[in-house]
């Protein structure tokens, strides 16, 4: 599997943000040497946290996908306070 070269997640925001997440739409863009594609999310919500380590070292996606290699943390709208 080819290692990602670039990761561009959506911005952190809130319900009124200009960048809400929509179910089935992109929450980030992943780029490798031969491919550019969307990472899609399955619920409507907002980005709570972006993993800066992943942006700086995209190879974390392959080395530690369930640990340090996460893209972002998102909060669904239906669970919002």
Tab-separated table of N, CA, C and O in Angstrom:
chain	number	residue	atom	x	y	z
A	1	UNK	N	0.843	-1.176	0.000
A	1	UNK	CA	0.000	0.000	0.000
A	1	UNK	C	0.888	1.239	0.000
A	1	UNK	O	1.839	1.337	0.746
A	2	UNK	N	0.556	2.198	-0.844
A	2	UNK	CA	1.320	3.435	-0.944
A	2	UNK	C	1.034	4.353	0.238
A	2	UNK	O	-0.103	4.472	0.677
A	3	UNK	N	2.067	4.996	0.766
A	3	UNK	CA	1.912	5.895	1.901
A	3	UNK	C	1.308	7.223	1.460
A	3	UNK	O	1.638	7.733	0.400
A	4	UNK	N	0.429	7.805	2.268
A	4	UNK	CA	-0.112	9.126	1.938
A	4	UNK	C	0.987	10.182	1.967
A	4	UNK	O	1.896	10.116	2.778
A	5	UNK	N	0.893	11.153	1.061
A	5	UNK	CA	1.851	12.250	1.028
A	5	UNK	C	1.273	13.520	1.622
A	5	UNK	O	2.001	14.392	2.049
A	6	UNK	N	-0.041	13.641	1.611
A	6	UNK	CA	-0.668	14.867	2.091
A	6	UNK	C	-2.030	14.543	2.694
A	6	UNK	O	-2.745	13.686	2.203
A	7	UNK	N	-2.363	15.266	3.767
A	7	UNK	CA	-3.655	15.118	4.435
A	7	UNK	C	-4.177	16.520	4.704
A	7	UNK	O	-3.468	17.347	5.265
A	8	UNK	N	-5.425	16.792	4.273
A	8	UNK	CA	-6.016	18.113	4.487
A	8	UNK	C	-7.411	17.956	5.075
A	8	UNK	O	-8.386	17.838	4.349
A	9	UNK	N	-7.530	17.949	6.418
A	9	UNK	CA	-8.858	17.824	7.039
A	9	UNK	C	-9.627	19.139	7.014
A	9	UNK	O	-9.058	20.208	6.814
A	10	UNK	N	-10.938	19.034	7.212
A	10	UNK	CA	-11.785	20.219	7.308
A	10	UNK	C	-11.428	21.011	8.549
A	10	UNK	O	-10.819	20.507	9.478
A	11	UNK	N	-11.872	22.250	8.602
A	11	UNK	CA	-11.567	23.128	9.736
A	11	UNK	C	-12.409	22.810	10.951
A	11	UNK	O	-13.522	22.309	10.843
A	12	UNK	N	-11.872	23.173	12.113
A	12	UNK	CA	-12.620	23.054	13.361
A	12	UNK	C	-13.707	24.111	13.354
A	12	UNK	O	-13.501	25.227	12.902
A	13	UNK	N	-14.902	23.757	13.844
A	13	UNK	CA	-15.996	24.715	13.848
A	13	UNK	C	-17.082	24.330	14.820
A	13	UNK	O	-16.890	23.510	15.696
A	14	UNK	N	-18.236	24.958	14.663
A	14	UNK	CA	-19.395	24.630	15.476
A	14	UNK	C	-20.608	24.550	14.559
A	14	UNK	O	-20.482	24.624	13.347
A	15	UNK	N	-21.779	24.398	15.128
A	15	UNK	CA	-22.991	24.207	14.327
A	15	UNK	C	-23.198	25.364	13.341
A	15	UNK	O	-23.687	25.174	12.247
A	16	UNK	N	-22.792	26.573	13.702
A	16	UNK	CA	-22.973	27.728	12.844
A	16	UNK	C	-21.772	27.953	11.923
A	16	UNK	O	-21.723	28.919	11.186
A	17	UNK	N	-20.792	27.078	11.973
A	17	UNK	CA	-19.569	27.222	11.193
A	17	UNK	C	-19.861	27.198	9.696
A	17	UNK	O	-20.819	26.613	9.230
A	18	UNK	N	-18.975	27.822	8.956
A	18	UNK	CA	-19.075	27.777	7.496
A	18	UNK	C	-18.657	26.411	6.959
A	18	UNK	O	-18.833	26.137	5.791
A	19	UNK	N	-18.118	25.560	7.815
A	19	UNK	CA	-17.616	24.257	7.379
A	19	UNK	C	-18.220	23.105	8.169
A	19	UNK	O	-17.501	22.317	8.774
A	20	UNK	N	-19.537	22.962	8.185
A	20	UNK	CA	-20.113	21.792	8.864
A	20	UNK	C	-19.835	20.529	8.045
A	20	UNK	O	-19.576	20.601	6.844
A	21	UNK	N	-19.861	19.397	8.705
A	21	UNK	CA	-19.704	18.120	8.013
A	21	UNK	C	-21.082	17.592	7.646
A	21	UNK	O	-21.989	17.620	8.460
A	22	UNK	N	-21.215	17.106	6.442
A	22	UNK	CA	-22.473	16.519	5.992
A	22	UNK	C	-22.258	15.039	5.739
A	22	UNK	O	-21.245	14.641	5.162
A	23	UNK	N	-23.226	14.231	6.147
A	23	UNK	CA	-23.150	12.788	5.943
A	23	UNK	C	-22.894	12.474	4.469
A	23	UNK	O	-23.522	13.048	3.585
A	24	UNK	N	-21.943	11.594	4.228
A	24	UNK	CA	-21.614	11.184	2.870
A	24	UNK	C	-20.670	12.119	2.140
A	24	UNK	O	-20.224	11.816	1.039
A	25	UNK	N	-20.333	13.246	2.750
A	25	UNK	CA	-19.441	14.219	2.127
A	25	UNK	C	-18.036	14.097	2.704
A	25	UNK	O	-17.801	13.439	3.705
A	26	UNK	N	-17.085	14.783	2.081
A	26	UNK	CA	-15.690	14.715	2.502
A	26	UNK	C	-15.453	15.443	3.820
A	26	UNK	O	-15.946	16.544	4.029
A	27	UNK	N	-14.701	14.795	4.703
A	27	UNK	CA	-14.246	15.449	5.934
A	27	UNK	C	-12.751	15.726	5.846
A	27	UNK	O	-12.201	16.431	6.678
A	28	UNK	N	-12.083	15.165	4.840
A	28	UNK	CA	-10.657	15.386	4.610
A	28	UNK	C	-10.321	14.950	3.200
A	28	UNK	O	-11.086	14.217	2.570
A	29	UNK	N	-9.188	15.400	2.715
A	29	UNK	CA	-8.668	14.968	1.424
A	29	UNK	C	-7.332	14.284	1.683
A	29	UNK	O	-6.481	14.811	2.394
A	30	UNK	N	-7.177	13.103	1.109
A	30	UNK	CA	-5.935	12.342	1.224
A	30	UNK	C	-5.264	12.315	-0.134
A	30	UNK	O	-5.933	12.150	-1.155
A	31	UNK	N	-3.938	12.453	-0.143
A	31	UNK	CA	-3.199	12.460	-1.398
A	31	UNK	C	-1.986	11.556	-1.267
A	31	UNK	O	-1.259	11.614	-0.277
A	32	UNK	N	-1.796	10.701	-2.263
A	32	UNK	CA	-0.588	9.883	-2.337
A	32	UNK	C	0.091	10.223	-3.666
A	32	UNK	O	-0.335	11.139	-4.358
A	33	UNK	N	1.103	9.484	-4.037
A	33	UNK	CA	1.801	9.758	-5.287
A	33	UNK	C	0.937	9.571	-6.517
A	33	UNK	O	1.107	10.258	-7.512
A	34	UNK	N	-0.028	8.652	-6.455
A	34	UNK	CA	-0.844	8.322	-7.624
A	34	UNK	C	-2.321	8.618	-7.452
A	34	UNK	O	-3.094	8.441	-8.395
A	35	UNK	N	-2.749	9.048	-6.286
A	35	UNK	CA	-4.184	9.146	-6.021
A	35	UNK	C	-4.490	10.316	-5.105
A	35	UNK	O	-3.750	10.607	-4.172
A	36	UNK	N	-5.598	11.004	-5.380
A	36	UNK	CA	-6.139	12.033	-4.494
A	36	UNK	C	-7.605	11.682	-4.297
A	36	UNK	O	-8.323	11.434	-5.269
A	37	UNK	N	-8.052	11.637	-3.049
A	37	UNK	CA	-9.441	11.267	-2.812
A	37	UNK	C	-9.961	11.762	-1.484
A	37	UNK	O	-9.213	12.200	-0.609
A	38	UNK	N	-11.260	11.681	-1.360
A	38	UNK	CA	-11.954	12.173	-0.171
A	38	UNK	C	-12.057	11.089	0.889
A	38	UNK	O	-12.275	9.923	0.579
A	39	UNK	N	-11.893	11.503	2.148
A	39	UNK	CA	-12.244	10.672	3.292
A	39	UNK	C	-13.645	11.132	3.682
A	39	UNK	O	-13.848	12.296	3.999
A	40	UNK	N	-14.615	10.254	3.597
A	40	UNK	CA	-16.009	10.633	3.830
A	40	UNK	C	-16.447	10.306	5.252
A	40	UNK	O	-15.923	9.412	5.880
A	41	UNK	N	-17.440	11.054	5.719
A	41	UNK	CA	-17.979	10.863	7.062
A	41	UNK	C	-19.428	10.373	6.939
A	41	UNK	O	-20.101	10.697	5.951
A	42	UNK	N	-19.905	9.598	7.913
A	42	UNK	CA	-21.233	8.986	7.775
A	42	UNK	C	-22.328	9.720	8.529
A	42	UNK	O	-23.459	9.260	8.563
A	43	UNK	N	-22.005	10.868	9.141
A	43	UNK	CA	-23.022	11.605	9.901
A	43	UNK	C	-22.828	13.114	9.724
A	43	UNK	O	-21.753	13.570	9.359
A	44	UNK	N	-23.879	13.881	9.994
A	44	UNK	CA	-23.780	15.340	10.016
A	44	UNK	C	-23.152	15.760	11.335
A	44	UNK	O	-23.495	15.217	12.388
A	45	UNK	N	-22.246	16.719	11.305
A	45	UNK	CA	-21.621	17.165	12.543
A	45	UNK	C	-20.612	18.264	12.321
A	45	UNK	O	-20.632	18.943	11.298
A	46	UNK	N	-19.712	18.406	13.281
A	46	UNK	CA	-18.646	19.400	13.214
A	46	UNK	C	-17.333	18.771	13.650
A	46	UNK	O	-17.312	17.797	14.398
A	47	UNK	N	-16.240	19.350	13.183
A	47	UNK	CA	-14.905	18.904	13.567
A	47	UNK	C	-14.584	19.465	14.945
A	47	UNK	O	-14.685	20.665	15.172
A	48	UNK	N	-14.230	18.602	15.873
A	48	UNK	CA	-13.842	18.997	17.228
A	48	UNK	C	-12.323	19.144	17.346
A	48	UNK	O	-11.847	19.995	18.081
A	49	UNK	N	-11.574	18.282	16.664
A	49	UNK	CA	-10.124	18.238	16.808
A	49	UNK	C	-9.512	17.747	15.516
A	49	UNK	O	-10.023	16.797	14.911
A	50	UNK	N	-8.440	18.370	15.085
A	50	UNK	CA	-7.678	17.928	13.917
A	50	UNK	C	-6.335	17.414	14.420
A	50	UNK	O	-5.699	18.044	15.267
A	51	UNK	N	-5.902	16.273	13.918
A	51	UNK	CA	-4.642	15.672	14.332
A	51	UNK	C	-3.487	16.314	13.562
A	51	UNK	O	-3.184	15.925	12.439
A	52	UNK	N	-2.830	17.294	14.171
A	52	UNK	CA	-1.720	17.992	13.522
A	52	UNK	C	-0.555	17.056	13.221
A	52	UNK	O	0.152	17.242	12.232
A	53	UNK	N	-0.347	16.051	14.050
A	53	UNK	CA	0.729	15.089	13.803
A	53	UNK	C	0.507	14.371	12.474
A	53	UNK	O	1.451	14.111	11.731
A	54	UNK	N	-0.738	14.070	12.157
A	54	UNK	CA	-1.065	13.399	10.896
A	54	UNK	C	-0.820	14.321	9.697
A	54	UNK	O	-0.377	13.876	8.649
A	55	UNK	N	-1.093	15.606	9.874
A	55	UNK	CA	-0.844	16.566	8.795
A	55	UNK	C	0.660	16.673	8.543
A	55	UNK	O	1.102	16.710	7.394
A	56	UNK	N	1.440	16.699	9.602
A	56	UNK	CA	2.895	16.825	9.483
A	56	UNK	C	3.573	15.534	9.052
A	56	UNK	O	4.635	15.584	8.427
A	57	UNK	N	2.991	14.384	9.412
A	57	UNK	CA	3.566	13.070	9.060
A	57	UNK	C	2.456	12.153	8.557
A	57	UNK	O	1.991	11.274	9.286
A	58	UNK	N	2.009	12.316	7.310
A	58	UNK	CA	0.910	11.512	6.782
A	58	UNK	C	1.153	10.001	6.822
A	58	UNK	O	0.210	9.220	6.807
A	59	UNK	N	2.408	9.577	6.908
A	59	UNK	CA	2.695	8.137	6.964
A	59	UNK	C	2.130	7.492	8.225
A	59	UNK	O	2.016	6.262	8.297
A	60	UNK	N	1.733	8.283	9.221
A	60	UNK	CA	1.087	7.728	10.419
A	60	UNK	C	-0.188	6.964	10.065
A	60	UNK	O	-0.587	6.055	10.780
A	61	UNK	N	-0.833	7.321	8.972
A	61	UNK	CA	-2.058	6.636	8.547
A	61	UNK	C	-1.797	5.149	8.320
A	61	UNK	O	-2.654	4.318	8.616
A	62	UNK	N	-0.641	4.825	7.808
A	62	UNK	CA	-0.306	3.419	7.561
A	62	UNK	C	0.359	2.766	8.762
A	62	UNK	O	0.131	1.602	9.038
A	63	UNK	N	1.183	3.510	9.464
A	63	UNK	CA	1.942	2.933	10.581
A	63	UNK	C	1.095	2.700	11.816
A	63	UNK	O	1.297	1.714	12.521
A	64	UNK	N	0.177	3.614	12.123
A	64	UNK	CA	-0.590	3.517	13.371
A	64	UNK	C	-2.010	4.061	13.173
A	64	UNK	O	-2.397	5.044	13.799
A	65	UNK	N	-2.826	3.433	12.303
A	65	UNK	CA	-4.144	3.987	11.971
A	65	UNK	C	-5.126	4.029	13.144
A	65	UNK	O	-6.036	4.855	13.147
A	66	UNK	N	-4.961	3.180	14.138
A	66	UNK	CA	-5.883	3.163	15.276
A	66	UNK	C	-5.312	3.866	16.506
A	66	UNK	O	-5.915	3.860	17.561
A	67	UNK	N	-4.140	4.467	16.344
A	67	UNK	CA	-3.502	5.202	17.431
A	67	UNK	C	-3.254	6.636	16.994
A	67	UNK	O	-4.172	7.431	16.865
A	68	UNK	N	-1.989	6.945	16.704
A	68	UNK	CA	-1.604	8.303	16.336
A	68	UNK	C	-2.035	8.699	14.929
A	68	UNK	O	-1.996	9.876	14.584
A	69	UNK	N	-2.464	7.754	14.102
A	69	UNK	CA	-2.771	8.034	12.706
A	69	UNK	C	-4.209	8.409	12.403
A	69	UNK	O	-4.651	8.248	11.275
A	70	UNK	N	-4.943	8.942	13.372
A	70	UNK	CA	-6.319	9.362	13.099
A	70	UNK	C	-6.330	10.730	12.400
A	70	UNK	O	-5.409	11.526	12.546
A	71	UNK	N	-7.371	10.996	11.607
A	71	UNK	CA	-7.483	12.265	10.879
A	71	UNK	C	-8.003	13.390	11.758
A	71	UNK	O	-7.421	14.457	11.838
A	72	UNK	N	-9.165	13.122	12.362
A	72	UNK	CA	-9.833	14.164	13.140
A	72	UNK	C	-10.818	13.541	14.090
A	72	UNK	O	-11.106	12.352	14.011
A	73	UNK	N	-11.324	14.347	15.001
A	73	UNK	CA	-12.405	13.946	15.904
A	73	UNK	C	-13.596	14.813	15.549
A	73	UNK	O	-13.468	16.034	15.464
A	74	UNK	N	-14.733	14.177	15.304
A	74	UNK	CA	-15.936	14.904	14.906
A	74	UNK	C	-17.069	14.625	15.898
A	74	UNK	O	-17.148	13.543	16.462
A	75	UNK	N	-17.929	15.621	16.096
A	75	UNK	CA	-19.080	15.491	16.982
A	75	UNK	C	-20.343	15.525	16.118
A	75	UNK	O	-20.575	16.473	15.386
A	76	UNK	N	-21.179	14.487	16.199
A	76	UNK	CA	-22.434	14.490	15.447
A	76	UNK	C	-23.368	15.590	15.965
A	76	UNK	O	-23.382	15.879	17.159
A	77	UNK	N	-24.128	16.204	15.083
A	77	UNK	CA	-25.091	17.229	15.505
A	77	UNK	C	-26.133	16.681	16.456
A	77	UNK	O	-26.517	17.349	17.395
A	78	UNK	N	-26.594	15.443	16.250
A	78	UNK	CA	-27.658	14.918	17.104
A	78	UNK	C	-27.181	14.594	18.528
A	78	UNK	O	-27.967	14.296	19.386
A	79	UNK	N	-25.868	14.684	18.790
A	79	UNK	CA	-25.327	14.474	20.138
A	79	UNK	C	-24.797	15.792	20.716
A	79	UNK	O	-24.160	15.799	21.742
A	80	UNK	N	-25.025	16.888	20.009
A	80	UNK	CA	-24.509	18.181	20.462
A	80	UNK	C	-25.201	18.603	21.755
A	80	UNK	O	-26.382	18.310	21.960
A	81	UNK	N	-24.456	19.309	22.624
A	81	UNK	CA	-25.049	19.733	23.900
A	81	UNK	C	-26.162	20.753	23.718
A	81	UNK	O	-26.298	21.404	22.760
